Coordinates of N, CA and C and ligand atoms in Angstrom, one line a residue:
M1 N -2.3 -5.5 -21.7 CA -1.5 -5.5 -20.5 C -2.3 -4.8 -19.4
T2 N -2.3 -5.4 -18.2 CA -3.0 -4.8 -17.0 C -2.0 -4.6 -15.9
I3 N -1.7 -3.4 -15.5 CA -0.8 -3.2 -14.3 C -1.6 -2.5 -13.3
F4 N -1.4 -2.9 -12.0 CA -2.1 -2.3 -10.9 C -1.0 -1.7 -10.0
D5 N -1.0 -0.4 -9.8 CA -0.1 0.2 -8.8 C -0.9 0.2 -7.4
S6 N -0.6 -0.7 -6.5 CA -1.4 -0.9 -5.3 C -1.2 0.2 -4.3
H7 N -0.2 1.1 -4.5 CA 0.0 2.1 -3.5 C 0.8 3.3 -4.1
S8 N 0.1 4.4 -4.2 CA 0.7 5.6 -4.9 C 0.1 6.8 -4.3
H9 N 0.9 7.7 -3.7 CA 0.4 8.9 -3.1 C 0.2 10.0 -4.2
L10 N -0.7 9.8 -5.1 CA -0.9 10.7 -6.2 C -1.3 12.1 -5.7
D11 N -1.9 12.1 -4.5 CA -2.4 13.4 -4.0 C -1.2 14.3 -3.5
D12 N 0.0 13.7 -3.4 CA 1.1 14.5 -2.9 C 1.3 15.8 -3.6
P13 N 1.6 16.9 -2.9 CA 1.7 18.2 -3.5 C 2.8 18.3 -4.6
C14 N 3.8 17.3 -4.5 CA 4.9 17.4 -5.5 C 4.4 17.0 -6.9
F15 N 3.1 16.5 -7.0 CA 2.5 16.3 -8.3 C 1.6 17.4 -8.8
D16 N 1.5 18.4 -8.0 CA 0.4 19.5 -8.3 C 0.6 20.1 -9.7
N17 N 1.8 20.2 -10.2 CA 2.0 20.9 -11.4 C 1.9 20.0 -12.7
D18 N 2.0 18.7 -12.5 CA 1.9 17.8 -13.7 C 1.1 16.5 -13.5
R19 N 0.1 16.6 -12.6 CA -0.6 15.4 -12.2 C -1.3 14.7 -13.4
D20 N -1.9 15.6 -14.3 CA -2.6 15.1 -15.4 C -1.7 14.3 -16.3
E21 N -0.5 14.9 -16.5 CA 0.5 14.2 -17.4 C 0.9 12.9 -16.8
I22 N 1.1 12.9 -15.5 CA 1.5 11.7 -14.8 C 0.5 10.5 -14.9
V23 N -0.8 10.9 -14.8 CA -1.8 9.9 -14.9 C -1.8 9.4 -16.4
L24 N -1.7 10.3 -17.3 CA -1.7 9.9 -18.7 C -0.5 9.0 -19.0
R25 N 0.7 9.3 -18.5 CA 1.9 8.5 -18.7 C 1.7 7.1 -18.1
A26 N 1.0 7.1 -16.9 CA 0.7 5.8 -16.3 C -0.1 4.9 -17.3
K27 N -1.1 5.5 -17.8 CA -2.0 4.8 -18.8 C -1.2 4.3 -20.0
E28 N -0.3 5.2 -20.5 CA 0.5 4.8 -21.7 C 1.4 3.7 -21.4
N29 N 1.7 3.5 -20.1 CA 2.6 2.4 -19.7 C 1.8 1.2 -19.1
G30 N 0.6 1.1 -19.5 CA -0.2 -0.1 -19.1 C -0.8 -0.1 -17.8
V31 N -0.7 1.0 -17.0 CA -1.3 1.0 -15.7 C -2.8 1.3 -15.8
K32 N -3.6 0.3 -15.3 CA -5.1 0.4 -15.5 C -5.7 0.8 -14.1
Y33 N -5.0 0.6 -13.0 CA -5.5 1.0 -11.7 C -4.4 1.6 -10.9
I34 N -4.8 2.6 -10.1 CA -3.8 3.2 -9.1 C -4.6 3.3 -7.8
L35 N -4.1 2.8 -6.7 CA -4.7 3.0 -5.4 C -4.0 4.1 -4.7
N36 N -4.7 5.2 -4.4 CA -4.2 6.3 -3.6 C -4.6 6.2 -2.2
P37 N -3.6 5.8 -1.3 CA -4.0 5.8 0.1 C -3.9 7.1 0.8
G38 N -4.6 7.3 1.9 CA -4.5 8.5 2.7 C -3.4 8.4 3.7
A39 N -2.8 9.5 4.1 CA -1.8 9.4 5.1 C -2.2 10.3 6.3
T40 N -2.9 11.4 6.0 CA -3.4 12.3 7.1 C -4.9 12.4 6.7
L41 N -5.6 13.2 7.6 CA -7.0 13.4 7.3 C -7.1 14.2 6.0
A42 N -6.3 15.3 5.9 CA -6.3 16.1 4.7 C -5.9 15.3 3.4
S43 N -4.9 14.4 3.5 CA -4.6 13.7 2.3 C -5.6 12.6 2.0
S44 N -6.4 12.2 3.0 CA -7.5 11.2 2.7 C -8.6 11.9 1.9
V45 N -8.8 13.2 2.3 CA -9.8 14.0 1.5 C -9.3 14.1 0.1
K46 N -8.0 14.4 0.0 CA -7.4 14.6 -1.4 C -7.5 13.3 -2.2
A47 N -7.2 12.2 -1.5 CA -7.2 10.9 -2.2 C -8.6 10.6 -2.8
V48 N -9.6 11.0 -2.0 CA -11.0 10.8 -2.5 C -11.2 11.7 -3.7
E49 N -10.7 12.9 -3.7 CA -10.8 13.8 -4.8 C -10.1 13.3 -6.0
M50 N -8.9 12.7 -5.8 CA -8.2 12.1 -7.0 C -9.0 11.0 -7.6
A51 N -9.6 10.2 -6.8 CA -10.4 9.1 -7.3 C -11.6 9.6 -8.1
R52 N -12.2 10.7 -7.7 CA -13.3 11.3 -8.4 C -12.8 11.9 -9.7
K53 N -11.6 12.4 -9.7 CA -11.1 13.1 -10.9 C -10.6 12.1 -12.0
Y54 N -9.9 11.1 -11.6 CA -9.3 10.2 -12.6 C -9.9 8.8 -12.6
D55 N -10.3 8.4 -13.8 CA -11.0 7.1 -13.9 C -10.2 5.9 -13.3
I56 N -8.9 5.9 -13.5 CA -8.1 4.8 -13.1 C -7.7 4.8 -11.6
V57 N -8.1 5.9 -10.9 CA -7.6 6.0 -9.5 C -8.7 5.6 -8.5
Y58 N -8.3 4.8 -7.5 CA -9.2 4.5 -6.4 C -8.6 5.0 -5.1
A59 N -9.4 5.1 -4.1 CA -8.8 5.7 -2.8 C -8.9 4.8 -1.6
A60 N -8.0 5.1 -0.7 CA -8.2 4.6 0.7 C -8.1 5.7 1.6
V61 N -8.8 5.6 2.8 CA -8.7 6.7 3.8 C -8.1 6.2 5.1
G62 N -7.4 7.0 5.8 CA -6.8 6.6 7.0 C -5.6 7.5 7.4
V63 N -5.1 7.3 8.6 CA -4.0 8.1 9.1 C -2.8 7.3 9.4
H64 N -1.7 7.7 8.8 CA -0.4 7.0 8.9 C 0.1 7.2 10.3
P65 N 0.9 6.2 10.8 CA 1.4 6.3 12.2 C 2.2 7.6 12.5
H66 N 2.8 8.2 11.4 CA 3.6 9.4 11.7 C 2.7 10.5 12.2
D67 N 1.4 10.5 11.8 CA 0.5 11.6 12.1 C -0.6 11.4 13.1
V68 N -0.6 10.2 13.7 CA -1.7 9.9 14.6 C -1.7 10.8 15.9
K69 N -0.6 11.4 16.1 CA -0.6 12.3 17.3 C -1.6 13.4 17.3
D70 N -2.1 13.7 16.1 CA -3.1 14.8 16.0 C -4.5 14.2 15.9
M71 N -4.7 12.9 16.1 CA -6.0 12.3 15.9 C -6.8 12.3 17.2
D72 N -8.1 12.3 17.0 CA -9.1 12.1 18.1 C -10.3 11.4 17.6
E73 N -11.3 11.1 18.4 CA -12.5 10.4 18.0 C -13.3 11.2 16.9
N74 N -13.1 12.5 16.9 CA -13.7 13.4 15.9 C -13.1 13.0 14.5
T75 N -11.8 12.8 14.4 CA -11.1 12.4 13.2 C -11.7 11.0 12.7
I76 N -12.0 10.1 13.6 CA -12.5 8.8 13.3 C -13.9 9.0 12.6
G77 N -14.7 9.9 13.2 CA -16.0 10.2 12.6 C -15.9 10.7 11.2
I78 N -15.0 11.6 11.0 CA -14.8 12.2 9.6 C -14.4 11.2 8.6
L79 N -13.4 10.3 9.1 CA -12.9 9.2 8.2 C -14.1 8.3 7.8
R80 N -14.9 8.0 8.8 CA -16.0 7.1 8.6 C -16.9 7.7 7.5
G81 N -17.2 9.0 7.6 CA -18.0 9.6 6.6 C -17.3 9.6 5.2
L82 N -16.0 9.9 5.2 CA -15.3 9.9 3.9 C -15.3 8.6 3.2
S83 N -15.3 7.5 4.0 CA -15.2 6.2 3.5 C -16.4 5.8 2.7
E84 N -17.5 6.6 2.9 CA -18.7 6.3 2.1 C -18.7 6.9 0.7
S85 N -17.6 7.7 0.4 CA -17.5 8.3 -0.9 C -17.3 7.2 -2.0
D86 N -17.6 7.5 -3.2 CA -17.4 6.6 -4.3 C -15.9 6.3 -4.4
K87 N -15.7 5.0 -4.8 CA -14.3 4.6 -5.1 C -13.4 4.5 -3.9
V88 N -13.9 4.6 -2.7 CA -13.0 4.2 -1.5 C -13.1 2.7 -1.4
V89 N -12.0 2.0 -1.6 CA -12.0 0.6 -1.6 C -11.1 -0.1 -0.5
A90 N -10.5 0.8 0.3 CA -9.7 0.2 1.4 C -9.5 1.3 2.5
Y91 N -8.9 0.8 3.6 CA -8.7 1.7 4.7 C -7.2 1.7 5.0
G92 N -6.6 2.9 5.0 CA -5.1 3.0 5.2 C -4.5 4.2 4.6
E93 N -3.2 4.4 4.8 CA -2.4 3.4 5.4 C -2.2 3.6 6.9
I94 N -2.3 2.5 7.6 CA -2.2 2.5 9.0 C -1.1 1.6 9.5
G95 N -0.7 1.7 10.7 CA 0.4 0.8 11.2 C 1.2 1.4 12.3
L96 N 2.5 0.9 12.3 CA 3.4 1.3 13.3 C 4.7 1.6 12.6
D97 N 5.4 2.7 13.1 CA 6.7 3.1 12.5 C 7.6 3.5 13.7
Y98 N 8.4 2.5 14.1 CA 9.3 2.7 15.2 C 10.7 3.1 14.7
Y99 N 10.8 3.4 13.4 CA 12.1 3.9 12.9 C 12.1 5.4 13.1
Y100 N 11.1 6.1 12.7 CA 11.0 7.5 12.8 C 10.4 8.0 14.2
N101 N 9.4 7.2 14.6 CA 8.7 7.6 15.9 C 8.2 9.1 15.9
H102 N 7.7 9.5 14.7 CA 7.1 10.9 14.7 C 6.0 11.1 15.6
S103 N 5.3 10.0 16.0 CA 4.3 10.0 17.0 C 4.7 9.1 18.1
P104 N 4.4 9.4 19.4 CA 4.8 8.5 20.5 C 4.2 7.1 20.3
K105 N 5.0 6.1 20.7 CA 4.6 4.7 20.6 C 3.2 4.4 21.1
E106 N 2.9 4.9 22.3 CA 1.5 4.6 22.9 C 0.4 5.0 21.9
L107 N 0.6 6.2 21.4 CA -0.4 6.8 20.5 C -0.5 6.0 19.2
Q108 N 0.7 5.6 18.7 CA 0.7 4.8 17.5 C -0.1 3.5 17.7
L109 N 0.1 2.8 18.8 CA -0.6 1.6 19.1 C -2.1 1.8 19.2
K110 N -2.4 2.9 20.0 CA -3.8 3.2 20.3 C -4.6 3.4 19.0
W111 N -4.0 4.2 18.1 CA -4.8 4.6 16.9 C -4.7 3.6 15.8
F112 N -3.6 2.7 15.8 CA -3.6 1.6 14.9 C -4.7 0.7 15.2
I113 N -4.9 0.3 16.4 CA -6.0 -0.6 16.8 C -7.3 0.1 16.6
R114 N -7.5 1.3 16.9 CA -8.8 2.0 16.7 C -9.1 2.0 15.3
Q115 N -8.1 2.2 14.4 CA -8.4 2.3 13.0 C -8.7 0.9 12.4
I116 N -8.1 -0.1 12.9 CA -8.4 -1.5 12.5 C -9.9 -1.8 12.8
Q117 N -10.3 -1.3 14.0 CA -11.7 -1.5 14.4 C -12.7 -0.8 13.5
L118 N -12.3 0.4 13.1 CA -13.1 1.2 12.2 C -13.2 0.5 10.8
A119 N -12.1 0.0 10.3 CA -12.0 -0.7 9.0 C -12.9 -1.9 9.1
K120 N -12.9 -2.6 10.2 CA -13.8 -3.8 10.4 C -15.2 -3.4 10.4
E121 N -15.5 -2.3 11.0 CA -16.9 -1.9 11.1 C -17.3 -1.5 9.6
L122 N -16.4 -1.0 8.8 CA -16.7 -0.5 7.5 C -16.6 -1.7 6.5
K123 N -16.1 -2.8 6.9 CA -15.8 -4.0 6.1 C -14.9 -3.7 4.9
L124 N -13.8 -2.9 5.3 CA -12.9 -2.5 4.2 C -11.5 -3.3 4.5
P125 N -10.8 -3.7 3.5 CA -9.5 -4.3 3.7 C -8.6 -3.2 4.2
I126 N -7.5 -3.5 4.9 CA -6.6 -2.5 5.4 C -5.2 -2.6 4.7
I127 N -4.6 -1.4 4.6 CA -3.3 -1.3 4.0 C -2.3 -0.9 5.2
V128 N -1.4 -1.8 5.4 CA -0.5 -1.7 6.6 C 0.9 -1.3 6.4
H129 N 1.3 -0.3 7.1 CA 2.7 0.2 7.1 C 3.4 -0.3 8.4
D130 N 4.5 -1.0 8.2 CA 5.3 -1.5 9.3 C 6.7 -1.2 9.1
R131 N 7.3 -0.4 10.0 CA 8.7 -0.1 9.9 C 9.3 -0.3 11.3
E132 N 10.2 -1.3 11.4 CA 10.9 -1.7 12.6 C 9.9 -2.0 13.7
A133 N 8.8 -2.6 13.4 CA 7.8 -2.9 14.4 C 7.2 -4.3 14.0
H134 N 8.0 -5.2 13.4 CA 7.5 -6.4 12.8 C 6.7 -7.3 13.8
G135 N 7.3 -7.5 15.0 CA 6.7 -8.3 16.0 C 5.3 -7.8 16.4
E136 N 5.2 -6.6 16.8 CA 4.0 -6.0 17.3 C 2.9 -5.9 16.2
V137 N 3.3 -5.6 15.0 CA 2.3 -5.5 13.9 C 1.7 -6.9 13.7
F138 N 2.6 -7.9 13.7 CA 2.1 -9.3 13.4 C 1.1 -9.7 14.5
E139 N 1.5 -9.4 15.8 CA 0.6 -9.7 16.9 C -0.8 -9.1 16.8
I140 N -0.8 -7.8 16.5 CA -2.0 -7.0 16.4 C -2.9 -7.5 15.3
L141 N -2.3 -7.7 14.1 CA -3.0 -8.1 12.9 C -3.7 -9.5 13.2
S142 N -2.9 -10.4 13.9 CA -3.4 -11.7 14.2 C -4.6 -11.6 15.2
K143 N -4.4 -10.8 16.3 CA -5.4 -10.6 17.3 C -6.7 -10.2 16.7
Y144 N -6.7 -9.2 15.8 CA -7.9 -8.7 15.3 C -8.4 -9.4 14.0
K145 N -7.7 -10.5 13.6 CA -8.1 -11.3 12.5 C -8.4 -10.5 11.3
V146 N -7.5 -9.6 10.9 CA -7.7 -8.7 9.8 C -8.0 -9.3 8.5
W147 N -7.6 -10.6 8.3 CA -7.8 -11.2 7.0 C -9.2 -11.4 6.7
E148 N -10.1 -11.3 7.7 CA -11.5 -11.5 7.5 C -12.0 -10.5 6.4
D149 N -11.5 -9.3 6.5 CA -11.9 -8.3 5.5 C -10.8 -7.9 4.6
G150 N -9.7 -8.6 4.7 CA -8.6 -8.4 3.8 C -7.5 -7.5 4.3
C151 N -6.2 -7.8 3.9 CA -5.1 -7.0 4.4 C -3.9 -7.1 3.5
V152 N -3.2 -6.0 3.3 CA -2.0 -6.1 2.5 C -0.9 -5.3 3.3
M153 N 0.3 -6.0 3.3 CA 1.5 -5.4 4.0 C 2.2 -4.5 2.9
H154 N 2.0 -3.2 3.0 CA 2.5 -2.3 1.9 C 4.0 -2.1 2.1
C155 N 4.7 -2.0 1.0 CA 6.2 -1.8 0.9 C 6.9 -2.7 1.9
Y156 N 6.6 -4.0 1.8 CA 7.0 -5.0 2.7 C 8.5 -5.0 2.9
S157 N 9.0 -4.9 4.1 CA 10.5 -4.9 4.3 C 11.0 -5.9 5.3
G158 N 10.1 -6.9 5.7 CA 10.5 -7.9 6.6 C 11.2 -9.1 5.9
S159 N 11.3 -10.2 6.6 CA 12.0 -11.4 6.1 C 11.0 -12.2 5.3
A160 N 11.5 -13.2 4.5 CA 10.7 -14.1 3.8 C 9.9 -15.0 4.7
E161 N 10.6 -15.3 5.8 CA 10.0 -16.2 6.8 C 8.7 -15.6 7.4
L162 N 8.8 -14.3 7.8 CA 7.6 -13.6 8.3 C 6.5 -13.4 7.2
A163 N 7.0 -13.1 6.0 CA 6.0 -13.0 4.9 C 5.2 -14.3 4.7
K164 N 5.9 -15.4 4.9 CA 5.2 -16.7 4.7 C 4.1 -16.9 5.8
E165 N 4.4 -16.4 7.0 CA 3.5 -16.4 8.1 C 2.2 -15.6 7.8
Y166 N 2.5 -14.4 7.2 CA 1.4 -13.5 6.8 C 0.5 -14.2 5.7
V167 N 1.2 -14.8 4.8 CA 0.4 -15.5 3.7 C -0.4 -16.6 4.2
K168 N 0.1 -17.3 5.2 CA -0.6 -18.4 5.8 C -1.9 -17.9 6.3
K169 N -1.9 -16.7 6.8 CA -3.2 -16.1 7.4 C -4.1 -15.5 6.3
G170 N -3.6 -15.4 5.1 CA -4.4 -14.8 4.0 C -4.1 -13.3 3.9
I171 N -2.9 -12.9 4.2 CA -2.6 -11.5 4.1 C -1.6 -11.3 2.9
Y172 N -1.9 -10.3 2.1 CA -1.0 -10.1 0.9 C 0.2 -9.3 1.2
I173 N 1.3 -9.5 0.3 CA 2.5 -8.9 0.5 C 2.8 -8.0 -0.7
S174 N 2.9 -6.7 -0.5 CA 3.1 -5.7 -1.6 C 4.6 -5.3 -1.6
L175 N 5.2 -5.4 -2.8 CA 6.6 -5.0 -3.0 C 6.7 -3.7 -3.7
A176 N 7.7 -2.9 -3.3 CA 8.0 -1.6 -3.9 C 9.4 -1.5 -4.5
G177 N 9.8 -0.3 -4.7 CA 11.1 -0.1 -5.4 C 12.3 -0.9 -4.9
P178 N 12.4 -1.2 -3.6 CA 13.6 -2.0 -3.2 C 13.8 -3.3 -3.9
V179 N 12.7 -3.9 -4.4 CA 12.9 -5.2 -5.1 C 13.7 -5.0 -6.4
T180 N 13.9 -3.8 -6.8 CA 14.7 -3.5 -8.0 C 16.2 -3.2 -7.6
F181 N 16.4 -3.0 -6.3 CA 17.8 -2.7 -5.9 C 18.7 -4.0 -5.9
K182 N 19.9 -3.8 -6.4 CA 20.8 -5.0 -6.5 C 21.1 -5.6 -5.1
N183 N 21.2 -4.7 -4.1 CA 21.7 -5.2 -2.8 C 20.5 -5.6 -1.8
A184 N 19.3 -5.5 -2.3 CA 18.2 -5.8 -1.4 C 17.9 -7.3 -1.4
K185 N 18.8 -8.1 -0.8 CA 18.7 -9.6 -0.8 C 17.5 -10.1 -0.1
K186 N 17.1 -9.5 1.0 CA 16.0 -9.9 1.8 C 14.7 -9.8 0.9
T187 N 14.6 -8.7 0.2 CA 13.4 -8.4 -0.6 C 13.3 -9.4 -1.8
H188 N 14.5 -9.6 -2.4 CA 14.5 -10.6 -3.5 C 14.1 -12.0 -3.0
E189 N 14.5 -12.3 -1.8 CA 14.1 -13.6 -1.2 C 12.6 -13.7 -1.1
V190 N 12.0 -12.6 -0.6 CA 10.5 -12.5 -0.4 C 9.9 -12.7 -1.8
A191 N 10.4 -12.0 -2.8 CA 9.8 -12.1 -4.2 C 9.9 -13.5 -4.7
K192 N 11.0 -14.2 -4.3 CA 11.2 -15.6 -4.8 C 10.3 -16.6 -4.0
E193 N 10.3 -16.4 -2.7 CA 9.6 -17.5 -1.9 C 8.1 -17.3 -1.8
I194 N 7.6 -16.1 -1.9 CA 6.1 -16.0 -1.8 C 5.5 -16.3 -3.1
P195 N 4.4 -17.1 -3.1 CA 3.7 -17.4 -4.4 C 3.2 -16.2 -5.1
L196 N 3.2 -16.2 -6.4 CA 2.7 -15.0 -7.1 C 1.3 -14.6 -6.8
E197 N 0.5 -15.6 -6.3 CA -0.9 -15.4 -6.0 C -1.0 -14.5 -4.7
W198 N 0.1 -14.3 -4.0 CA 0.0 -13.5 -2.8 C 0.8 -12.2 -2.8
L199 N 1.3 -11.9 -4.0 CA 2.1 -10.7 -4.1 C 1.4 -9.5 -4.8
M200 N 1.8 -8.3 -4.5 CA 1.3 -7.1 -5.3 C 2.5 -6.3 -5.6
A201 N 2.3 -5.3 -6.5 CA 3.3 -4.4 -6.9 C 2.8 -3.0 -6.6
E202 N 3.7 -2.1 -6.1 CA 3.4 -0.7 -5.8 C 4.6 0.2 -6.1
T203 N 4.3 1.4 -6.3 CA 5.4 2.4 -6.4 C 5.7 3.1 -5.1
D204 N 4.7 3.3 -4.3 CA 4.8 4.1 -3.1 C 5.3 5.5 -3.5
A205 N 4.9 5.9 -4.8 CA 5.3 7.3 -5.3 C 4.7 8.3 -4.3
P206 N 5.4 9.4 -4.1 CA 6.7 9.9 -4.8 C 8.0 9.4 -4.2
Y207 N 7.9 8.4 -3.3 CA 9.1 7.9 -2.6 C 9.7 6.7 -3.3
L208 N 10.9 6.4 -3.0 CA 11.5 5.1 -3.3 C 11.4 4.7 -4.8
A209 N 11.8 5.6 -5.7 CA 11.8 5.2 -7.1 C 12.7 4.0 -7.4
P210 N 12.2 3.1 -8.3 CA 12.9 1.9 -8.6 C 14.1 2.2 -9.5
V211 N 15.0 1.3 -9.6 CA 16.1 1.3 -10.6 C 15.4 1.2 -11.9
P212 N 15.7 1.9 -13.0 CA 16.8 2.8 -13.1 C 16.6 4.3 -12.8
L213 N 15.6 4.5 -12.0 CA 15.2 5.9 -11.7 C 15.5 6.3 -10.2
R214 N 16.2 5.4 -9.6 CA 16.4 5.5 -8.1 C 16.9 6.9 -7.8
G215 N 16.3 7.5 -6.8 CA 16.7 8.9 -6.4 C 15.9 10.0 -7.0
K216 N 15.2 9.6 -8.0 CA 14.3 10.6 -8.7 C 12.9 10.6 -8.0
R217 N 12.1 11.6 -8.4 CA 10.7 11.5 -7.9 C 10.0 10.3 -8.6
N218 N 9.4 9.5 -7.7 CA 8.7 8.3 -8.2 C 7.3 8.6 -8.8
E219 N 6.8 7.8 -9.7 CA 5.4 8.0 -10.2 C 4.9 6.7 -10.7
P220 N 3.5 6.6 -10.8 CA 2.9 5.3 -11.1 C 3.4 4.6 -12.3
S221 N 3.8 5.3 -13.4 CA 4.2 4.6 -14.6 C 5.5 3.8 -14.3
Y222 N 6.2 4.0 -13.3 CA 7.4 3.2 -13.0 C 7.1 1.9 -12.3
V223 N 5.9 1.6 -12.1 CA 5.5 0.4 -11.4 C 5.9 -0.8 -12.3
K224 N 6.1 -0.6 -13.6 CA 6.5 -1.7 -14.5 C 7.9 -2.2 -14.1
Y225 N 8.7 -1.4 -13.6 CA 10.1 -1.8 -13.2 C 10.0 -2.8 -12.0
I226 N 9.0 -2.5 -11.1 CA 8.8 -3.4 -10.0 C 8.2 -4.8 -10.4
V227 N 7.3 -4.7 -11.3 CA 6.7 -5.9 -11.8 C 7.8 -6.7 -12.5
D228 N 8.6 -6.0 -13.3 CA 9.7 -6.7 -14.0 C 10.7 -7.3 -13.1
A229 N 11.0 -6.7 -12.0 CA 12.0 -7.2 -11.1 C 11.4 -8.5 -10.4
I230 N 10.1 -8.5 -10.1 CA 9.5 -9.7 -9.6 C 9.5 -10.8 -10.6
A231 N 9.2 -10.5 -11.9 CA 9.2 -11.4 -13.0 C 10.6 -12.1 -13.1
K232 N 11.6 -11.3 -13.0 CA 13.0 -11.8 -13.2 C 13.4 -12.7 -12.1
V233 N 13.1 -12.3 -10.9 CA 13.4 -13.2 -9.7 C 12.7 -14.5 -9.9
K234 N 11.4 -14.5 -10.3 CA 10.6 -15.7 -10.4 C 10.8 -16.5 -11.7
R235 N 11.5 -15.8 -12.7 CA 11.7 -16.4 -14.0 C 10.4 -16.8 -14.6
I236 N 9.5 -15.8 -14.6 CA 8.2 -16.0 -15.2 C 8.0 -14.7 -16.1
D237 N 7.3 -14.9 -17.3 CA 7.3 -13.7 -18.1 C 6.5 -12.5 -17.6
F238 N 6.9 -11.3 -18.0 CA 6.3 -10.1 -17.4 C 4.8 -10.1 -17.5
E239 N 4.3 -10.4 -18.7 CA 2.8 -10.4 -18.9 C 2.0 -11.2 -17.9
K240 N 2.5 -12.4 -17.7 CA 1.9 -13.3 -16.8 C 1.9 -12.7 -15.3
V241 N 3.1 -12.2 -15.0 CA 3.2 -11.7 -13.6 C 2.3 -10.5 -13.4
S242 N 2.3 -9.5 -14.4 CA 1.5 -8.3 -14.2 C 0.1 -8.7 -14.1
M243 N -0.4 -9.6 -14.9 CA -1.8 -10.0 -14.8 C -2.2 -10.6 -13.5
Q244 N -1.3 -11.5 -13.0 CA -1.6 -12.1 -11.7 C -1.6 -11.1 -10.5
L245 N -0.6 -10.2 -10.6 CA -0.5 -9.2 -9.5 C -1.7 -8.3 -9.5
A246 N -2.1 -7.9 -10.7 CA -3.3 -7.1 -10.8 C -4.5 -7.8 -10.3
K247 N -4.6 -9.1 -10.7 CA -5.8 -9.9 -10.2 C -5.8 -9.9 -8.7
N248 N -4.7 -10.1 -8.0 CA -4.7 -10.1 -6.6 C -5.2 -8.8 -6.0
S249 N -4.8 -7.7 -6.6 CA -5.3 -6.4 -6.1 C -6.7 -6.2 -6.3
L250 N -7.2 -6.6 -7.5 CA -8.6 -6.5 -7.8 C -9.5 -7.4 -6.9
E251 N -8.9 -8.5 -6.5 CA -9.6 -9.3 -5.5 C -9.7 -8.7 -4.1
L252 N -8.5 -8.2 -3.7 CA -8.5 -7.6 -2.3 C -9.4 -6.4 -2.2
F253 N -9.3 -5.5 -3.2 CA -10.0 -4.3 -3.2 C -11.5 -4.5 -3.8
D254 N -11.8 -5.7 -4.1 CA -13.2 -6.0 -4.6 C -13.6 -5.2 -5.8
L255 N -12.7 -5.2 -6.8 CA -13.0 -4.4 -8.0 C -13.3 -5.2 -9.2
Q256 N -13.8 -6.5 -9.0 CA -14.0 -7.4 -10.1 C -15.4 -7.4 -10.7
K257 N -16.2 -6.4 -10.2 CA -17.6 -6.5 -10.7 C -17.6 -6.2 -12.2
Ligands
NI301 NI1 2.7 5.1 1.6

């Protein structure tokens, strides 16, 4: 069995006391790969550390829209340097979050675009966060032709219709805990309508734990519940689904050597 958790904040301080056990538990549950994205400059540094420490962990570096208010060109320089570290296979998570607006909109836009340019320079695929900014995110990703180096919409929360537009452009759709929620009709539709070849599974740990652990601290070993939910919606067996989802991640992050 091969399971790929395409998005897990393993560097989060809430794992500081039992991270070794969590990685072990992930392995025991068939998880062969975990991608740890950065959210701030500090967490990008930690993500790289995690990838160095654990064989199944790979890293991405980048600054989340919540935290771009503290960014400047100096940060870009440091991230560029960090990206040269071993096992950095993507850039992110970057994007727009108009739900929380922890950073002003103008700054979110400015640094989203600047980080896309950096990822292109580095030839790294990007991991995109989009909350309540579907139109603008789509426009920007199209304008910068991000599919050339690869792109995944992490914890996708939009419609099946929009997801199909992304897939047409060669952009992957990653599903998280909500696909296991009974009332998440829109996400179930995405799981049903989008071909298996364009989907990924992620926990987004420590957030958004899937059913039956909803409300608890999330961890990579729970990614099997997300794979299972996709398998049930598609009426395809678990093994086949987990293999294909992992294959998609391996392709995007260029880990098939
Ligand atoms: Ni995340």
